Amino acid sequence: MGPLDGADLPGYRQVAEHAWTDDHGDVISLHFFDLPPDIPAPLEEPDRLRQALARFTADAGGGLIEADVVRVAGLPALRQVLKVPLPDRPRGQAFLGTYTLPRAACSAVVKVQAFEDGVTGMREAVVLAELGPEQYFLEHPYAPGLRGGLPFHRGDAQEYDARFPGHPLTRVRTALAHLAGTLGAEPGFAELPPFTGPARRGFLGRMTKRTRRDR
């Protein structure tokens, strides 16, 4: 038993002790890290936190779509949705959604991964055609002037999820929303001292190191 439980979702089947997958190949996994969290700012400083995360993600070649401080299993949590290029393909992206529940000396992470497959870029192409480039591509709201990584654009906005229910980004957000209402924290983990300060190492590495599609 880990620090969190209750991660099962309709349509997912368990493939390891703390991992589930579905017919799309999407993966939900639970992780425990027995070391201080790699979070670059206190959760109580959301603007500083978002700016640092956006820069870290861009430096790693990806793009931060959303970052918010929420409550999961009754504890403060960092919710992120981001995208990274698939390393073994010339086109296509992986979309990652995470809840990080930090404590002073450890953290629990829930990760949802979904991958583009087949014809890619349809959601982006439709929204771009409707809005035009000037309204489609935007400055990153967390870090204006940010360069590098994958671009921030309107095609990733949650308002378009209903029009593209099968898109991997939609699937990630749907899974995160369900998990937020079903996950529970083990009492021993919940009672640990809370996270209060920035971390020492780059945060994105643990989130993206297993984005390669294993099928």
Backbone as numpy.savetxt, mean C-alpha at the origin, in Angstrom:
# Nx Ny Nz CAx CAy CAz Cx Cy Cz
0.31 -18.19 16.03 -0.54 -17.00 16.03 0.35 -15.76 16.03
0.11 -14.83 15.10 0.88 -13.61 15.03 0.21 -12.49 15.79
0.71 -11.26 15.64 0.13 -10.12 16.35 -1.25 -9.72 15.84
-1.59 -10.14 14.61 -2.88 -9.83 14.01 -3.54 -11.10 13.54
-4.87 -11.10 13.52 -5.60 -12.23 12.94 -6.88 -11.73 12.30
-7.57 -12.63 11.59 -8.82 -12.26 10.94 -8.64 -11.72 9.54
-7.58 -12.11 8.82 -7.29 -11.54 7.51 -7.99 -12.26 6.36
-8.80 -13.27 6.65 -9.43 -14.01 5.56 -10.45 -13.12 4.85
-10.58 -13.32 3.54 -11.51 -12.56 2.72 -12.29 -13.51 1.83
-13.52 -13.18 1.49 -14.27 -14.00 0.53 -13.52 -14.08 -0.79
-13.39 -15.29 -1.31 -12.70 -15.47 -2.58 -11.22 -15.73 -2.46
-10.67 -15.59 -1.26 -9.25 -15.87 -1.05 -9.09 -17.23 -0.41
-7.99 -17.89 -0.74 -7.67 -19.18 -0.14 -6.28 -19.08 0.52
-6.13 -19.75 1.62 -4.88 -19.68 2.36 -3.83 -20.54 1.67
-2.63 -19.97 1.47 -1.54 -20.69 0.80 -0.32 -20.83 1.70
-0.30 -20.14 2.82 0.76 -20.26 3.81 0.17 -19.82 5.14
0.96 -19.91 6.20 0.41 -19.62 7.52 -0.18 -18.21 7.60
0.47 -17.25 6.96 0.00 -15.86 7.01 -0.10 -15.27 5.61
-0.58 -16.04 4.65 -0.70 -15.56 3.28 -1.90 -16.19 2.60
-2.59 -15.37 1.79 -3.78 -15.80 1.07 -3.69 -15.28 -0.36
-4.33 -15.98 -1.29 -4.38 -15.52 -2.67 -5.77 -15.81 -3.24
-6.03 -15.21 -4.41 -7.32 -15.44 -5.07 -7.08 -15.79 -6.53
-8.15 -15.86 -7.31 -8.03 -16.29 -8.70 -7.33 -15.26 -9.58
-7.27 -14.01 -9.15 -6.51 -13.00 -9.89 -5.01 -13.14 -9.66
-4.62 -13.86 -8.63 -3.22 -13.89 -8.22 -2.88 -12.81 -7.21
-3.89 -12.06 -6.75 -3.65 -11.07 -5.69 -3.24 -11.80 -4.42
-2.43 -11.14 -3.62 -1.89 -11.76 -2.41 -2.14 -10.85 -1.21
-2.63 -11.41 -0.14 -2.72 -10.75 1.16 -1.77 -11.48 2.10
-0.95 -10.72 2.81 -0.01 -11.35 3.73 0.13 -10.52 5.00
0.40 -11.21 6.10 0.63 -10.59 7.40 2.09 -10.77 7.77
2.69 -9.72 8.31 4.11 -9.75 8.66 4.33 -9.15 10.04
5.32 -9.67 10.72 5.75 -9.10 11.99 7.24 -8.81 11.91
7.63 -7.59 12.28 9.03 -7.17 12.25 9.46 -6.84 13.67
10.39 -7.62 14.17 10.84 -7.47 15.55 12.01 -6.48 15.63
11.76 -5.27 15.17 12.74 -4.19 15.21 11.99 -2.87 15.10
12.61 -1.76 15.48 11.89 -0.48 15.44 11.35 -0.19 14.04
10.17 0.39 13.94 9.54 0.61 12.63 10.34 1.56 11.74
10.34 1.28 10.45 11.00 2.14 9.45 10.01 3.20 8.95
9.50 3.99 9.83 8.54 5.05 9.47 9.24 6.39 9.70
9.27 7.29 8.71 10.15 8.45 8.75 9.68 9.63 9.59
8.50 9.54 10.21 8.01 10.64 11.04 6.94 10.08 11.96
6.66 10.75 13.07 5.58 10.30 13.94 4.24 10.32 13.19
3.35 9.43 13.58 2.02 9.41 12.96 1.25 10.69 13.23
1.62 11.39 14.28 0.94 12.63 14.63 1.37 13.81 13.76
2.31 13.58 12.84 2.78 14.63 11.92 2.50 14.19 10.49
1.24 14.15 10.07 0.89 13.55 8.78 1.51 14.26 7.58
1.63 15.58 7.60 2.20 16.27 6.44 3.67 15.89 6.25
4.44 15.92 7.33 5.84 15.52 7.26 5.97 14.06 6.85
5.11 13.22 7.40 5.14 11.80 7.09 4.85 11.56 5.62
3.79 12.17 5.08 3.42 11.96 3.68 4.52 12.45 2.74
5.08 13.61 3.03 6.12 14.13 2.15 7.32 13.17 2.10
7.75 12.68 3.26 8.89 11.76 3.28 8.57 10.47 2.56
7.38 9.93 2.75 7.01 8.68 2.08 6.93 8.86 0.57
6.38 9.99 0.11 6.31 10.25 -1.32 7.71 10.30 -1.93
8.63 10.93 -1.23 10.00 11.04 -1.75 10.71 9.69 -1.73
10.55 8.92 -0.67 11.16 7.60 -0.59 10.64 6.70 -1.72
9.33 6.76 -1.94 8.74 5.90 -2.97 9.23 6.29 -4.36
9.30 7.59 -4.64 9.80 8.05 -5.94 11.26 7.67 -6.12
12.06 7.81 -5.08 13.48 7.46 -5.18 13.67 5.98 -5.49
12.71 5.16 -5.06 12.78 3.72 -5.33 12.16 3.35 -6.68
11.68 4.36 -7.44 11.13 4.11 -8.76 9.63 3.93 -8.80
8.96 4.08 -7.67 7.52 3.89 -7.62 6.77 5.20 -7.50
5.52 5.10 -7.08 4.68 6.28 -6.89 3.72 6.06 -5.75
3.72 6.99 -4.80 2.80 6.92 -3.68 1.46 7.52 -4.10
0.40 6.76 -3.99 -0.94 7.21 -4.38 -1.67 7.81 -3.19
-1.62 7.14 -2.06 -2.32 7.59 -0.86 -1.52 7.21 0.37
-1.57 8.06 1.38 -1.02 7.73 2.70 -1.87 8.44 3.74
-2.37 7.68 4.69 -3.24 8.23 5.72 -2.98 7.52 7.03
-3.24 8.21 8.12 -3.20 7.60 9.44 -4.62 7.23 9.82
-4.84 5.96 10.10 -6.17 5.43 10.40 -6.07 4.56 11.65
-7.16 3.92 12.01 -7.14 2.95 13.10 -7.53 1.59 12.55
-6.73 0.59 12.89 -6.97 -0.78 12.48 -6.80 -1.66 13.71
-7.74 -2.53 13.95 -7.71 -3.40 15.12 -7.59 -2.58 16.40
-8.15 -1.38 16.40 -8.13 -0.53 17.57 -6.84 0.22 17.81
-5.89 0.14 16.86 -4.57 0.76 17.04 -4.31 1.76 15.92
-3.48 2.78 16.16 -3.08 3.69 15.09 -2.30 2.93 14.02
-2.58 3.24 12.78 -1.94 2.53 11.67 -1.67 3.50 10.53
-0.62 3.23 9.80 -0.31 3.96 8.57 -0.86 3.16 7.40
-1.76 3.77 6.66 -2.32 3.14 5.46 -1.65 3.74 4.24
-1.12 2.89 3.38 -0.51 3.35 2.13 -1.06 2.58 0.94
-1.19 3.28 -0.17 -1.45 2.66 -1.47 -0.41 3.22 -2.41
0.32 2.34 -3.08 1.39 2.79 -3.97 1.50 1.87 -5.17
2.26 2.32 -6.14 2.45 1.56 -7.36 3.94 1.48 -7.67
4.34 0.35 -8.24 5.73 0.16 -8.63 5.75 -0.55 -9.98
6.76 -0.30 -10.81 6.84 -1.03 -12.08 7.16 -2.49 -11.83
6.63 -3.35 -12.68 6.96 -4.76 -12.60 8.38 -4.96 -13.11
9.27 -5.55 -12.31 10.68 -5.60 -12.68 11.00 -6.50 -13.85
10.15 -7.47 -14.14 10.47 -8.44 -15.18 9.65 -8.23 -16.45
9.02 -7.04 -16.58 8.21 -6.76 -17.76 8.44 -5.34 -18.23
8.41 -5.10 -19.56 8.63 -3.74 -20.05 7.49 -2.80 -19.71
6.30 -3.33 -19.48 5.14 -2.50 -19.12 4.40 -3.19 -17.99
3.52 -2.44 -17.36 2.72 -3.00 -16.29 3.22 -2.57 -14.92
2.30 -2.58 -13.97 2.60 -2.13 -12.63 2.03 -3.10 -11.60
2.65 -3.09 -10.46 2.09 -3.75 -9.28 1.53 -2.66 -8.38
0.38 -2.93 -7.79 -0.23 -2.02 -6.84 -0.18 -2.66 -5.47
0.27 -1.90 -4.49 0.44 -2.40 -3.14 -0.40 -1.56 -2.18
-1.07 -2.23 -1.29 -1.76 -1.55 -0.21 -1.27 -2.12 1.11
-0.96 -1.26 2.06 -0.43 -1.72 3.33 -1.07 -1.00 4.50
-1.22 -1.73 5.57 -1.45 -1.16 6.89 -0.22 -1.49 7.73
0.43 -0.48 8.25 1.54 -0.69 9.17 1.09 -0.26 10.56
1.11 -1.19 11.48 0.74 -0.91 12.87 2.03 -0.84 13.68
2.56 0.35 13.90 3.86 0.46 14.56 3.73 0.50 16.08
4.64 -0.19 16.74 4.83 -0.04 18.17 6.27 0.46 18.37
6.66 0.74 19.57 7.97 1.37 19.78 9.13 0.53 19.26
9.08 -0.78 19.44 10.22 -1.62 19.09 9.89 -2.69 18.06
8.70 -2.65 17.46 8.32 -3.66 16.48 7.15 -3.12 15.67
6.71 -3.89 14.70 5.54 -3.48 13.92 4.90 -4.70 13.29
3.61 -4.56 13.01 2.87 -5.55 12.24 2.45 -4.88 10.94
2.56 -5.61 9.85 2.24 -5.07 8.53 1.29 -6.02 7.81
0.23 -5.46 7.28 -0.69 -6.18 6.41 -0.46 -5.67 5.00
-0.19 -6.56 4.08 0.12 -6.15 2.71 -0.82 -6.81 1.73
-1.35 -6.02 0.80 -2.17 -6.51 -0.31 -1.43 -6.18 -1.59
-1.23 -7.16 -2.46 -0.53 -6.97 -3.73 -1.42 -7.41 -4.88
-1.50 -6.59 -5.90 -2.24 -6.94 -7.10 -1.44 -6.47 -8.31
-1.47 -7.24 -9.38 -0.61 -7.01 -10.53 -1.43 -6.81 -11.79
-0.98 -5.90 -12.64 -1.58 -5.78 -13.97 -1.24 -7.02 -14.78
-2.19 -7.44 -15.58 -2.00 -8.62 -16.41 -2.71 -8.40 -17.73
-2.26 -9.08 -18.77 -2.89 -8.92 -20.08 -2.67 -7.51 -20.61
-3.73 -6.92 -21.17 -3.66 -5.55 -21.70 -3.57 -4.59 -20.51
-2.54 -3.75 -20.48 -2.34 -2.83 -19.37 -2.63 -1.39 -19.80
-2.91 -0.55 -18.82 -3.05 0.88 -19.09 -4.41 1.33 -19.57
-5.43 0.46 -19.58 -6.73 0.86 -20.09 -7.39 1.92 -19.20
-7.32 1.75 -17.91 -7.91 2.73 -16.99 -7.27 4.10 -17.22
-5.95 4.12 -17.28 -5.24 5.37 -17.46 -5.59 6.01 -18.80
-5.66 5.19 -19.85 -5.94 5.73 -21.18 -7.33 6.35 -21.26
-8.32 5.70 -20.64 -9.69 6.21 -20.68 -9.77 7.55 -19.95
-9.21 7.62 -18.77 -9.29 8.86 -17.99 -8.49 9.97 -18.65
-7.33 9.66 -19.21 -6.53 10.65 -19.91 -7.29 11.22 -21.10
-7.96 10.34 -21.86 -8.72 10.81 -23.02 -9.88 11.72 -22.60
-10.48 11.45 -21.47 -11.60 12.27 -21.00 -11.13 13.63 -20.48
-10.02 13.66 -19.79 -9.59 14.89 -19.11 -8.59 15.72 -19.90
-7.78 15.06 -20.73 -6.69 15.75 -21.40 -5.47 15.82 -20.50
-4.27 15.93 -21.08 -3.04 15.88 -20.29 -2.94 16.93 -19.20
-3.44 18.14 -19.45 -3.27 19.21 -18.48 -4.03 18.95 -17.19
-5.16 18.29 -17.27 -5.92 17.98 -16.06 -5.61 16.58 -15.51
-4.96 15.78 -16.34 -4.69 14.40 -15.94 -3.45 14.30 -15.06
-2.35 14.87 -15.52 -1.10 14.81 -14.76 -1.07 15.94 -13.74
-0.74 15.60 -12.48 -0.82 16.54 -11.39 0.49 16.58 -10.61
0.73 17.73 -9.95 1.79 17.78 -8.95 1.42 16.83 -7.82
2.41 16.22 -7.23 2.09 15.31 -6.12 1.60 16.14 -4.94
0.41 15.83 -4.41 -0.15 16.66 -3.33 0.66 16.60 -2.04
1.42 15.54 -1.85 2.21 15.42 -0.62 3.59 16.06 -0.74
4.08 16.21 -1.96 5.42 16.74 -2.17 5.46 17.50 -3.49
4.91 18.72 -3.53 4.93 19.51 -4.77 6.36 19.67 -5.29
6.48 19.54 -6.61 7.79 19.63 -7.22 8.55 18.32 -7.25
7.97 17.27 -6.72 8.62 15.96 -6.70 8.88 15.47 -8.12
10.06 14.97 -8.36 10.44 14.40 -9.65 10.95 12.98 -9.44
10.86 12.19 -10.49 11.32 10.81 -10.41 10.19 9.86 -10.06
10.44 8.58 -10.23 9.44 7.57 -9.95 8.31 7.61 -10.96
7.20 7.00 -10.60 6.03 6.97 -11.46 5.19 8.22 -11.25
4.57 8.76 -12.31 3.87 10.05 -12.18 2.60 9.93 -11.35
2.25 11.04 -10.71 0.98 11.15 -9.99 -0.06 11.65 -10.97
-1.20 10.96 -11.08 -2.21 11.36 -12.06 -3.61 10.98 -11.60
-4.59 11.56 -12.29 -5.99 11.39 -11.91 -6.49 9.97 -12.14
-5.85 9.23 -13.01 -6.31 7.88 -13.29 -6.30 6.97 -12.07
-5.47 7.31 -11.08 -5.39 6.50 -9.87 -6.40 6.92 -8.81
-7.18 7.96 -9.05 -8.10 8.48 -8.04 -9.17 7.45 -7.70
-9.56 7.42 -6.45 -10.55 6.45 -6.00 -11.91 6.64 -6.68
-12.19 7.84 -7.13 -13.48 8.10 -7.77 -13.69 7.26 -9.02
-12.63 6.73 -9.61 -12.76 5.91 -10.82 -12.83 4.42 -10.52
-12.72 4.03 -9.27 -12.74 2.60 -8.95 -14.03 1.93 -9.40
-15.16 2.61 -9.21 -16.45 1.99 -9.56 -16.55 1.71 -11.06
-15.88 2.51 -11.88 -15.91 2.29 -13.33 -14.96 1.18 -13.76
-13.99 0.86 -12.91 -12.99 -0.16 -13.26 -12.88 -1.15 -12.10
-13.96 -1.91 -11.84 -13.97 -2.79 -10.67 -12.93 -3.90 -10.72
-12.51 -4.30 -11.92 -11.53 -5.37 -12.03 -10.09 -4.91 -12.05
-9.87 -3.61 -12.00 -8.50 -3.09 -12.06 -7.76 -3.44 -10.76
-6.47 -3.76 -10.84 -5.75 -4.15 -9.62 -5.74 -3.08 -8.54
-5.74 -1.80 -8.91 -5.79 -0.75 -7.89 -7.13 -0.79 -7.15
-8.22 -0.99 -7.88 -9.53 -1.12 -7.25 -9.55 -2.31 -6.32
-8.99 -3.43 -6.77 -8.98 -4.63 -5.94 -8.19 -4.42 -4.65
-7.08 -3.69 -4.74 -6.29 -3.41 -3.54 -7.10 -2.57 -2.55
-7.73 -1.51 -3.05 -8.50 -0.66 -2.13 -9.67 -1.44 -1.51
-10.33 -2.28 -2.31 -11.45 -3.06 -1.80 -11.00 -4.00 -0.69
-9.87 -4.67 -0.90 -9.35 -5.58 0.11 -8.95 -4.83 1.37
-8.30 -3.68 1.23 -7.92 -2.90 2.41 -9.14 -2.49 3.22
-10.18 -2.06 2.54 -11.39 -1.62 3.25 -12.00 -2.78 4.03
-12.02 -3.96 3.43 -12.57 -5.11 4.13 -11.70 -5.49 5.32
-10.39 -5.49 5.12 -9.48 -5.88 6.20 -9.59 -4.95 7.40
-9.80 -3.68 7.14 -9.89 -2.71 8.24 -11.01 -3.06 9.20
-12.04 -3.72 8.70 -13.17 -4.07 9.55 -13.11 -5.47 10.12
-12.12 -6.27 9.73 -12.08 -7.65 10.19 -10.86 -8.00 11.02
-9.78 -7.24 10.89 -8.55 -7.58 11.61 -8.68 -7.31 13.10
-8.07 -8.17 13.87 -7.98 -7.98 15.31 -6.53 -8.05 15.75
-6.22 -7.41 16.87 -4.85 -7.41 17.41 -4.78 -8.30 18.64
-3.73 -9.10 18.71 -3.50 -9.88 19.91 -3.24 -8.95 21.09
-3.78 -9.24 22.28 -3.61 -8.34 23.43 -2.16 -8.02 23.74
-1.27 -9.01 23.63 0.13 -8.75 23.94 0.76 -7.73 23.02
0.35 -7.73 21.74 0.87 -6.74 20.79 0.25 -5.38 21.05
-1.05 -5.34 21.28 -1.73 -4.07 21.49 -1.23 -3.34 22.73
-0.76 -4.09 23.72 -0.32 -3.47 24.97 1.13 -3.00 24.94
1.84 -3.23 23.86 3.23 -2.78 23.77 3.29 -1.26 23.72
4.42 -0.65 24.14 4.56 0.81 24.07 4.37 1.30 22.64
3.70 2.44 22.46 3.40 2.93 21.10 4.61 3.51 20.41
4.53 3.58 19.11 5.55 4.23 18.29 5.44 5.74 18.46
6.57 6.40 18.70 6.55 7.86 18.89 7.55 8.62 18.05
8.47 7.93 17.37 9.50 8.67 16.66 9.89 8.04 15.35
10.70 8.78 14.56 11.08 8.30 13.22 12.01 7.11 13.28
12.03 6.42 12.17 12.83 5.21 12.06 14.22 5.51 11.54
15.00 4.44 11.41 16.40 4.60 11.05 16.73 4.15 9.64
15.87 3.33 9.02 16.18 2.79 7.71 15.08 3.14 6.72
15.39 2.99 5.42 14.41 3.29 4.38 13.19 2.40 4.49
12.01 3.02 4.43 10.76 2.31 4.68 10.30 1.47 3.50
10.54 1.95 2.28 9.90 1.31 1.13 10.44 -0.08 0.85
11.69 -0.36 1.26 12.31 -1.62 0.89 11.49 -2.83 1.28
10.98 -2.83 2.52 10.22 -3.99 2.97 8.89 -4.10 2.25
8.35 -2.96 1.80 7.05 -2.99 1.13 7.15 -3.54 -0.28
8.30 -3.31 -0.95 8.37 -3.62 -2.37 9.29 -4.77 -2.72
10.02 -5.32 -1.77 11.03 -6.30 -2.13 10.43 -7.59 -2.69
9.13 -7.83 -2.43 8.53 -9.06 -2.94 7.40 -8.76 -3.91
7.59 -7.75 -4.74 6.55 -7.45 -5.72 6.69 -8.31 -6.98
7.76 -9.07 -7.11 7.87 -9.95 -8.25 6.72 -10.95 -8.24
6.16 -11.17 -9.40 4.99 -12.06 -9.48 5.45 -13.51 -9.53
5.07 -14.27 -8.53 5.41 -15.69 -8.46 4.14 -16.49 -8.76
4.09 -17.03 -9.94 2.88 -17.76 -10.31 3.30 -19.11 -10.91
